[in-house]
mmCIF file of C-alpha atoms in Angstrom:
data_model
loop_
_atom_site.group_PDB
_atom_site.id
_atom_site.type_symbol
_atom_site.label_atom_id
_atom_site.label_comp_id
_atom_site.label_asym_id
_atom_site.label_seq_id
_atom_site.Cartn_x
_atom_site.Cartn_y
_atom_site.Cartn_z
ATOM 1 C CA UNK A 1 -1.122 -30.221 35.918
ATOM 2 C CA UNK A 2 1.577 -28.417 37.825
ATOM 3 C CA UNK A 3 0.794 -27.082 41.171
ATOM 4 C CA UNK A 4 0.741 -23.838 40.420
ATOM 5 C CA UNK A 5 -1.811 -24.068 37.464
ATOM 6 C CA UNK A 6 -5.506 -22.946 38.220
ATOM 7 C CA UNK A 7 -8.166 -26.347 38.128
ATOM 8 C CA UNK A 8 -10.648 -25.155 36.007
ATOM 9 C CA UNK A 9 -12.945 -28.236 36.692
ATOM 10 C CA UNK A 10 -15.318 -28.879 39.481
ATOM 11 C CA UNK A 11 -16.505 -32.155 39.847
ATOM 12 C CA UNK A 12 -19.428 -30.746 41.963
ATOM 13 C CA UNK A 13 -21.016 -29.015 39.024
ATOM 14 C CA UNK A 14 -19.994 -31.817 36.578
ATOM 15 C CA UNK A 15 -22.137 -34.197 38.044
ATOM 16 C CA UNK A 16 -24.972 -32.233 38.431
ATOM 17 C CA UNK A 17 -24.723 -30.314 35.275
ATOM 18 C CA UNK A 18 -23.320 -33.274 32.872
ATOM 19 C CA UNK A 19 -23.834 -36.505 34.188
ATOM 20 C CA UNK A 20 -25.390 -37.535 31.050
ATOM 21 C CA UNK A 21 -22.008 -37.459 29.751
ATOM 22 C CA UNK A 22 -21.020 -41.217 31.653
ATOM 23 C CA UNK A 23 -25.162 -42.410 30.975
ATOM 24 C CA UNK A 24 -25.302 -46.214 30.093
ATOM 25 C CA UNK A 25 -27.161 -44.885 27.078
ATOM 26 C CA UNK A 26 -24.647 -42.097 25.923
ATOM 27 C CA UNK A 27 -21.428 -44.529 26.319
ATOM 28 C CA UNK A 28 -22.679 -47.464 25.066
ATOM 29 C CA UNK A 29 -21.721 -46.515 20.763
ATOM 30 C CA UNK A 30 -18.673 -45.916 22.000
ATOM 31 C CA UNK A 31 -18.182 -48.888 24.117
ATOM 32 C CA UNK A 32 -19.621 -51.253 21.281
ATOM 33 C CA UNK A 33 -16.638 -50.297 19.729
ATOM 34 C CA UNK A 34 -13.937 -50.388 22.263
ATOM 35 C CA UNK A 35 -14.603 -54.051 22.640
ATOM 36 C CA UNK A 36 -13.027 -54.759 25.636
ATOM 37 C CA UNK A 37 -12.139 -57.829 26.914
ATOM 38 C CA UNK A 38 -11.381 -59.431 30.473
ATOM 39 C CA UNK A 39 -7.449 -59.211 31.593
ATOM 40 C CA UNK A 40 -7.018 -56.104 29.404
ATOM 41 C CA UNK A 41 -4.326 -53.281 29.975
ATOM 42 C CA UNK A 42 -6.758 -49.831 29.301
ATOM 43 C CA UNK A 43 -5.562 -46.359 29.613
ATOM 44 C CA UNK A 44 -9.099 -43.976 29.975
ATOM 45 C CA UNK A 45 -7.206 -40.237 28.841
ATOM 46 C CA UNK A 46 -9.963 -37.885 30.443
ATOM 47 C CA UNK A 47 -11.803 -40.010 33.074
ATOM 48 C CA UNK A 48 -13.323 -37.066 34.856
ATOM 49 C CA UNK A 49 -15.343 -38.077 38.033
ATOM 50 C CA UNK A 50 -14.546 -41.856 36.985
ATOM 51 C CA UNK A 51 -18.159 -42.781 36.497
ATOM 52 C CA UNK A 52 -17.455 -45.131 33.349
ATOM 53 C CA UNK A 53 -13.559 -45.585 34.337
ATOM 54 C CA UNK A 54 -14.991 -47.450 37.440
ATOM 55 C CA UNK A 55 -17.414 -49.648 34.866
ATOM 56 C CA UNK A 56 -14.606 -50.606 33.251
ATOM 57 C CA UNK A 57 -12.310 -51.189 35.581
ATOM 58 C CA UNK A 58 -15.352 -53.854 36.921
ATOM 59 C CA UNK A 59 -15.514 -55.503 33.891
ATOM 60 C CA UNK A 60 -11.463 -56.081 33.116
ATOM 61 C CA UNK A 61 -10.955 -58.025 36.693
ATOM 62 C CA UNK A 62 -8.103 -58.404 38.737
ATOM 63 C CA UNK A 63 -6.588 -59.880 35.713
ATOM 64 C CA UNK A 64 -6.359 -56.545 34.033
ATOM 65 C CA UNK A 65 -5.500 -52.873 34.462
ATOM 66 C CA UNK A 66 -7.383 -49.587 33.679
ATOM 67 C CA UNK A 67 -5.531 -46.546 34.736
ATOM 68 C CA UNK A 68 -7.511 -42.615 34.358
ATOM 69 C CA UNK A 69 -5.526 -39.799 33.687
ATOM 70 C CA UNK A 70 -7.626 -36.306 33.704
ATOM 71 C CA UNK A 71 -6.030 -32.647 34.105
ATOM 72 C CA UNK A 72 -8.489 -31.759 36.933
ATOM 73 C CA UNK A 73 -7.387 -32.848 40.773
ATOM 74 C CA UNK A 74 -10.716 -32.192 41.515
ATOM 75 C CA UNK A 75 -12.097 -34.669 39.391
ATOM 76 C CA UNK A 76 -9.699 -37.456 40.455
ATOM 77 C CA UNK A 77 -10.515 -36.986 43.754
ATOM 78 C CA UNK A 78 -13.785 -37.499 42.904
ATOM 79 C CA UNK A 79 -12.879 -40.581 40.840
ATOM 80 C CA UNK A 80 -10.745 -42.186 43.442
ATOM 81 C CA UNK A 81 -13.961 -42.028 45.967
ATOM 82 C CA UNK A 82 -16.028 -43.564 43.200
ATOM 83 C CA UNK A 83 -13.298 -46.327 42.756
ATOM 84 C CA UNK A 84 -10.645 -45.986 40.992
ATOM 85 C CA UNK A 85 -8.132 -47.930 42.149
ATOM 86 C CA UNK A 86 -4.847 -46.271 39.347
ATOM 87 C CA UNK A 87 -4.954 -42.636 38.393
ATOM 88 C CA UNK A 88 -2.867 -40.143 37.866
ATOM 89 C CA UNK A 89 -2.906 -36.161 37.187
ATOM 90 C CA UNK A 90 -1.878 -34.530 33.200
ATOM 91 C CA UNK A 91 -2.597 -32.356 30.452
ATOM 92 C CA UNK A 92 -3.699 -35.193 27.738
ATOM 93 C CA UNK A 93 -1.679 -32.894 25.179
ATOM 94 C CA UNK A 94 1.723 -33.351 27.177
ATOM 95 C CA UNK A 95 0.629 -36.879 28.195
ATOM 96 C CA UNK A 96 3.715 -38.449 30.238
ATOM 97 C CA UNK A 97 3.365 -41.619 32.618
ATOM 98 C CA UNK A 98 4.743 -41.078 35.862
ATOM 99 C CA UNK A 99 7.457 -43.318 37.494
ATOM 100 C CA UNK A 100 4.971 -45.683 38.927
ATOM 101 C CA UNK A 101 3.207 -46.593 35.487
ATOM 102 C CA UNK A 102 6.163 -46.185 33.113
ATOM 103 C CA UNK A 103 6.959 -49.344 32.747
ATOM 104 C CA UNK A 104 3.267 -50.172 30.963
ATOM 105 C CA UNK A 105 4.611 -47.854 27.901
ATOM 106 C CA UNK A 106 4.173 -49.481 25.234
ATOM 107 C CA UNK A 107 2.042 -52.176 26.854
ATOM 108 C CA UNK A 108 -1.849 -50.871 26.523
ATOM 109 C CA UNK A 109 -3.916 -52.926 24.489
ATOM 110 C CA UNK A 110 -6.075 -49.804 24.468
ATOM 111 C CA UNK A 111 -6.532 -46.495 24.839
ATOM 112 C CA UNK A 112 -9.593 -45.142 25.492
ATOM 113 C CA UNK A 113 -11.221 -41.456 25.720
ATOM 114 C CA UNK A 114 -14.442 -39.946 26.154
ATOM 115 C CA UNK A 115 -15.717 -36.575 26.070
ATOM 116 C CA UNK A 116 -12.493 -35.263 26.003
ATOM 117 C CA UNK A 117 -10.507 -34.301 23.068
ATOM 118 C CA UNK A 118 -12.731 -31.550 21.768
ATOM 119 C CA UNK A 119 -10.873 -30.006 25.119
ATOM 120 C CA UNK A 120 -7.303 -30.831 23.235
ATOM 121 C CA UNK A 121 -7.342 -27.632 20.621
ATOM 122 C CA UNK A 122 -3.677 -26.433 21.106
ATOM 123 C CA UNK A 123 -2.270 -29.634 20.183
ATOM 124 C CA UNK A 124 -4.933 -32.291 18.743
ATOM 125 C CA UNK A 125 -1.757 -34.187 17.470
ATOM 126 C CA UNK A 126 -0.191 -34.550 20.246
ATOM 127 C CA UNK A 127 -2.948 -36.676 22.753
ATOM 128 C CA UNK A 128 -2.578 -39.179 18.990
ATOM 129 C CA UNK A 129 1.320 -39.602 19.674
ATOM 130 C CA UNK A 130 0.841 -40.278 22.899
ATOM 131 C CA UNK A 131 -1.511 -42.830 22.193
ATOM 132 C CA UNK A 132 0.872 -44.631 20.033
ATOM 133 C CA UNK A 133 3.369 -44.743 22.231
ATOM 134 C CA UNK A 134 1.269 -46.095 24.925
ATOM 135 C CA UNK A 135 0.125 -49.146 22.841
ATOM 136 C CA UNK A 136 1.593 -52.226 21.936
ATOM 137 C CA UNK A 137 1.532 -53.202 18.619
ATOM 138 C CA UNK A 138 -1.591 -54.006 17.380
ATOM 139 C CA UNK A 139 -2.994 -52.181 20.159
ATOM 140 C CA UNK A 140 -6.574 -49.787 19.497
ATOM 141 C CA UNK A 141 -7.193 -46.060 20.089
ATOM 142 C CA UNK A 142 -10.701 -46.118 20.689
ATOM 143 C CA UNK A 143 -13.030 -42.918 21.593
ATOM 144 C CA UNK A 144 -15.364 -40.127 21.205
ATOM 145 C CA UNK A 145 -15.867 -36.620 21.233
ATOM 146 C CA UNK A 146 -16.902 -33.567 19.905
ATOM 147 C CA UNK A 147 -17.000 -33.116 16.290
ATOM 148 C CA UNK A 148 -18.161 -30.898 13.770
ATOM 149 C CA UNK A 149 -21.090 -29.034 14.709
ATOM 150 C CA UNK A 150 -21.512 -29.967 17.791
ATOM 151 C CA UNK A 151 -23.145 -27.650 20.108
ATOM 152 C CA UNK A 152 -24.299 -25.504 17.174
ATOM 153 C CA UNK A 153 -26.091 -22.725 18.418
ATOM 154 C CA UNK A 154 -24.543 -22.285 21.669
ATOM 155 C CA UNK A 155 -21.134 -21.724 20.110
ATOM 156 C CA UNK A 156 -22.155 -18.906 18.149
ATOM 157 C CA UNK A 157 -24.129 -16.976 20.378
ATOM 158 C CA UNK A 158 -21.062 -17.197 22.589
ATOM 159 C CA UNK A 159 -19.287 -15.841 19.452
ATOM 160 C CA UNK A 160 -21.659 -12.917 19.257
ATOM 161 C CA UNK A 161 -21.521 -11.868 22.625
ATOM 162 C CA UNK A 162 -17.851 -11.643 22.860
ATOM 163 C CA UNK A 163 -17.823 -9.762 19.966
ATOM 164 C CA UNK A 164 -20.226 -7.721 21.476
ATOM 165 C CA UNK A 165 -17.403 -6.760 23.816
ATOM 166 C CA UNK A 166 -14.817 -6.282 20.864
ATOM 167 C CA UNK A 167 -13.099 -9.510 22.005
ATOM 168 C CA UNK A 168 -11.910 -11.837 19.176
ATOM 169 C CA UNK A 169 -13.507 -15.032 20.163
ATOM 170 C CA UNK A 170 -11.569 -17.416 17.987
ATOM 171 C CA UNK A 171 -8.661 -17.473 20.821
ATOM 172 C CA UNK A 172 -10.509 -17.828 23.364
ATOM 173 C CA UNK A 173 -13.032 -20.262 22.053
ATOM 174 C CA UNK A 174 -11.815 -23.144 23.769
ATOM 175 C CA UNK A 175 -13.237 -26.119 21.624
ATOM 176 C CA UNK A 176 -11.704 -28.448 18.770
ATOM 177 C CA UNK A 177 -15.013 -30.232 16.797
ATOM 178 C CA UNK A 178 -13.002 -31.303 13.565
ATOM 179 C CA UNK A 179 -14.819 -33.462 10.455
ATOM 180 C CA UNK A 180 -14.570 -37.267 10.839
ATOM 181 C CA UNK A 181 -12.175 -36.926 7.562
ATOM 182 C CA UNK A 182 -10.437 -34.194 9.258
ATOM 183 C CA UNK A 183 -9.740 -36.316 12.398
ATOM 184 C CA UNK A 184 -8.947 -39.575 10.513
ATOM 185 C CA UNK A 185 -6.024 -37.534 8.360
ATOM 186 C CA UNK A 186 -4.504 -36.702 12.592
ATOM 187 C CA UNK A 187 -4.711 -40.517 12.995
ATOM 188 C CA UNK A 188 -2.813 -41.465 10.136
ATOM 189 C CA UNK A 189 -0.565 -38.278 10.254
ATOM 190 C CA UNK A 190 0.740 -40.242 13.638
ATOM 191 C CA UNK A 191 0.768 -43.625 11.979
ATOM 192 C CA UNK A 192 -2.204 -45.248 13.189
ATOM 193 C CA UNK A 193 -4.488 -47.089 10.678
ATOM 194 C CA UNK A 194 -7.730 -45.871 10.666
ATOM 195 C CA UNK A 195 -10.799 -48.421 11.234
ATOM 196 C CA UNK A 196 -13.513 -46.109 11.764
ATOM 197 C CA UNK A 197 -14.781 -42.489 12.130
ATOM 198 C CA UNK A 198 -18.084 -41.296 11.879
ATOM 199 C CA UNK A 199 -20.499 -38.310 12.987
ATOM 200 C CA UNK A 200 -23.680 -39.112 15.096
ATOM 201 C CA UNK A 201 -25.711 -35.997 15.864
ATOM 202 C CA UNK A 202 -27.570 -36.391 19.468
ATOM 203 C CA UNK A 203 -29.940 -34.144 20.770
ATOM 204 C CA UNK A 204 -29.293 -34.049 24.200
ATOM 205 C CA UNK A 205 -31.814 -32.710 27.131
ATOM 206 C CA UNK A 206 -30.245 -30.896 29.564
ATOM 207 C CA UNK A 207 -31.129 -31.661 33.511
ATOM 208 C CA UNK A 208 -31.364 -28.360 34.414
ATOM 209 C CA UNK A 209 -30.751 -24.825 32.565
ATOM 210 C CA UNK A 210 -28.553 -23.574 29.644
ATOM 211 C CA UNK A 211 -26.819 -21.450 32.229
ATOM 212 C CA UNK A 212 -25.605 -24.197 34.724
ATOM 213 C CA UNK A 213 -24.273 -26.047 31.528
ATOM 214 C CA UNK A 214 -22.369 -23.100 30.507
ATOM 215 C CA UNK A 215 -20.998 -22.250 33.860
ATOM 216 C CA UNK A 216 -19.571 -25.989 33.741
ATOM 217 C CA UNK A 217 -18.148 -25.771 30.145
ATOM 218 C CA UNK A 218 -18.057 -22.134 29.451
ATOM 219 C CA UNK A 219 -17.155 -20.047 32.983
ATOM 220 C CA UNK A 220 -13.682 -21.212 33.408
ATOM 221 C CA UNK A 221 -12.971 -21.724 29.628
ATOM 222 C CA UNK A 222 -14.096 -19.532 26.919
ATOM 223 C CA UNK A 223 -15.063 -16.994 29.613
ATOM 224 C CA UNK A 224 -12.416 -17.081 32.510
ATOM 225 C CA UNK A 225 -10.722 -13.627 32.060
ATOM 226 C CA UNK A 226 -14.159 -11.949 33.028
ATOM 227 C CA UNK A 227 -14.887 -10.943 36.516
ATOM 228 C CA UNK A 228 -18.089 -12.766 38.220
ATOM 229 C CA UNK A 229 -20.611 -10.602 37.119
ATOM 230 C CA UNK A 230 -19.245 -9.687 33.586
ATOM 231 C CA UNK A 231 -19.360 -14.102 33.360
ATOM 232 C CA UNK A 232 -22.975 -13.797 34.865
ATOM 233 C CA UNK A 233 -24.150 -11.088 32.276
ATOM 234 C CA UNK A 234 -22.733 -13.128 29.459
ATOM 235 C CA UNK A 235 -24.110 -16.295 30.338
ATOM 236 C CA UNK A 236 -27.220 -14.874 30.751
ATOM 237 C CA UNK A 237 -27.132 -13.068 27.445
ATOM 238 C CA UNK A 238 -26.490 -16.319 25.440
ATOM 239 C CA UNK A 239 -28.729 -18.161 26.984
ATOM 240 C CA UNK A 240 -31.431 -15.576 25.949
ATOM 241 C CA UNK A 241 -30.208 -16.098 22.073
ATOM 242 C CA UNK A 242 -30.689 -19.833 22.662
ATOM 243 C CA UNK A 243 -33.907 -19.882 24.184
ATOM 244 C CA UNK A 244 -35.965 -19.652 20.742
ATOM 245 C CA UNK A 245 -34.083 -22.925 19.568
ATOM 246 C CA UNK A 246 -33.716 -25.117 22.609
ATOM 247 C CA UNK A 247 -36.042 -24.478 25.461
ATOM 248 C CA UNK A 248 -38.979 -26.363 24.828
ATOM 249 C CA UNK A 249 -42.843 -26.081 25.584
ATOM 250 C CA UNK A 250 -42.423 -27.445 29.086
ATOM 251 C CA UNK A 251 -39.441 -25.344 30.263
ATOM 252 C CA UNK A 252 -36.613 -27.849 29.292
ATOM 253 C CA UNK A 253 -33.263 -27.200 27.033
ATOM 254 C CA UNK A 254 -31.861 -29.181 24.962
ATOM 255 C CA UNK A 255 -28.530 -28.894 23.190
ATOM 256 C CA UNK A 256 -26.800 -30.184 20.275
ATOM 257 C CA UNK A 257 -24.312 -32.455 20.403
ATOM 258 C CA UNK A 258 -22.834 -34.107 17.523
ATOM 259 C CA UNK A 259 -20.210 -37.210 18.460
ATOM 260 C CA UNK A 260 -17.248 -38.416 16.183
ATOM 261 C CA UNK A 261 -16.633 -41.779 16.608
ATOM 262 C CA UNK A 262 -13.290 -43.366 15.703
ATOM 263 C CA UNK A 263 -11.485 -46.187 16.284
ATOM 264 C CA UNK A 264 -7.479 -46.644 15.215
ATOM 265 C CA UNK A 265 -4.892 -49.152 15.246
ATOM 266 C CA UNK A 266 -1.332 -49.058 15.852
ATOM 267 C CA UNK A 267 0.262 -51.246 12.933
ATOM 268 C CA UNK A 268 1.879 -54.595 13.909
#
């Protein structure tokens, strides 16, 4: 991110709004299938406040590397006092190591991602070259995010109510959730081999309101040309579409999330 682009992110609200995100029980699929071993090279594109970066980093030793790459400064710094020892700041769709880890091109014997490329909707492909390149041969693309149908519900009330205001919400929808088939054809298209990708719908209790999760995923996103209290309104107003769906009996929400799965190999 250059310095003169806005941070969108605030690591603040992202742990108190989303911290199920790096849960043991949430990351564990996911990590069942990145198989990682001790003395590893690991790239983690989108490590956020470095929660399971940090868990990783643990488990690969001082034998191995893990290095976190997130567009948010924020979150880094956050990361960094959680433990990171090797980060470094980028867009994941204009992914480019910087002088001090260039010489690992071509070295990872993963890359790993979480939670992150439903963010990467102007150029999905692009994150899936960079990949490649980072790997060795034989090296595994391993990760999860959000896939078709996920957050159903939310995403169209959002819809509506920028409609409502007779503005075209397909732009400004900020989200990529692609079909496991649909997502395996962007793997191969960059000449990885495809080992797995799946869909795993996951209802997922919120810890606090619908509106603190949208102000972390929505405000500065889908929503970030409106003024405080045109955002506020908004929020409020899908929230009130949700309610009949996912607040329960006690007061809680819930929201969908559906997971794709994959995991990809750079040929020999």
């Amino acid at each position: 991110m250059s310095s003169d682009e806005k941070d969108n992110w605030s690591a603040e609200k992202y742990n108190k709004s989303a911290f199920f995100v790096y849960s043991d029980a949430y990351t564990q699929p996911i990590l069942d299938l990145l198989k990682l071993k001790q003395g590893e090279r690991v790239i983690d594109i989108g490590c956020g406040t470095g929660e399971l970066s940090v868990r990783l980093q643990n488990f690969l030793g001082d034998d191995g590397i893990l290095v976190g790459v997130d567009a948010s400064e924020d979150m880094l710094k956050r990361a960094r006092e959680n433990g990171l020892k090797n980060s470094f700041c980028c867009d994941a769709q204009n992914l480019i190591l910087p002088e001090n880890f260039n010489h690992l091109t071509g070295t990872f014997d993963a890359v790993f991602t979480n939670a992150t490329l439903h963010w990467c909707k102007r150029d999905p492909a692009a994150v899936v070259r960079a990949a490649r390149k980072l790997l060795r041969p034989g090296g595994r693309f391993v990760g999860e995010f959000g896939g078709y149908m996920n957050c159903t519900g939310v995403r169209s009330a959002m819809h509506q109510v920028l409609l409502k205001r007779g503005l075209d919400p397909i732009p400004l929808d900020p989200w990529y959730f692609p079909r496991a088939q649909e997502y395996a054809k962007v793997l191969e298209s960059q000449g990885f081999e495809v080992q797995h990708a799946s869909l795993h719908p996951r209802i997922t209790p919120l810890p606090g309101h619908l509106n603190d999760w949208l102000y972390t995923f929505a405000r500065n996103s889908a929503l970030a040309s409106m003024n405080d209290e045109e955002a506020r309104q908004m929020i409020q107003e899908i929230s009130d579409i949700c309610e009949v769906d996912m607040k329960d009996e006690s007061g809680g929400w819930g929201i969908m999330y559906v997971r794709l799965r994959f995991v990809a190999i750079r040929p020999e």
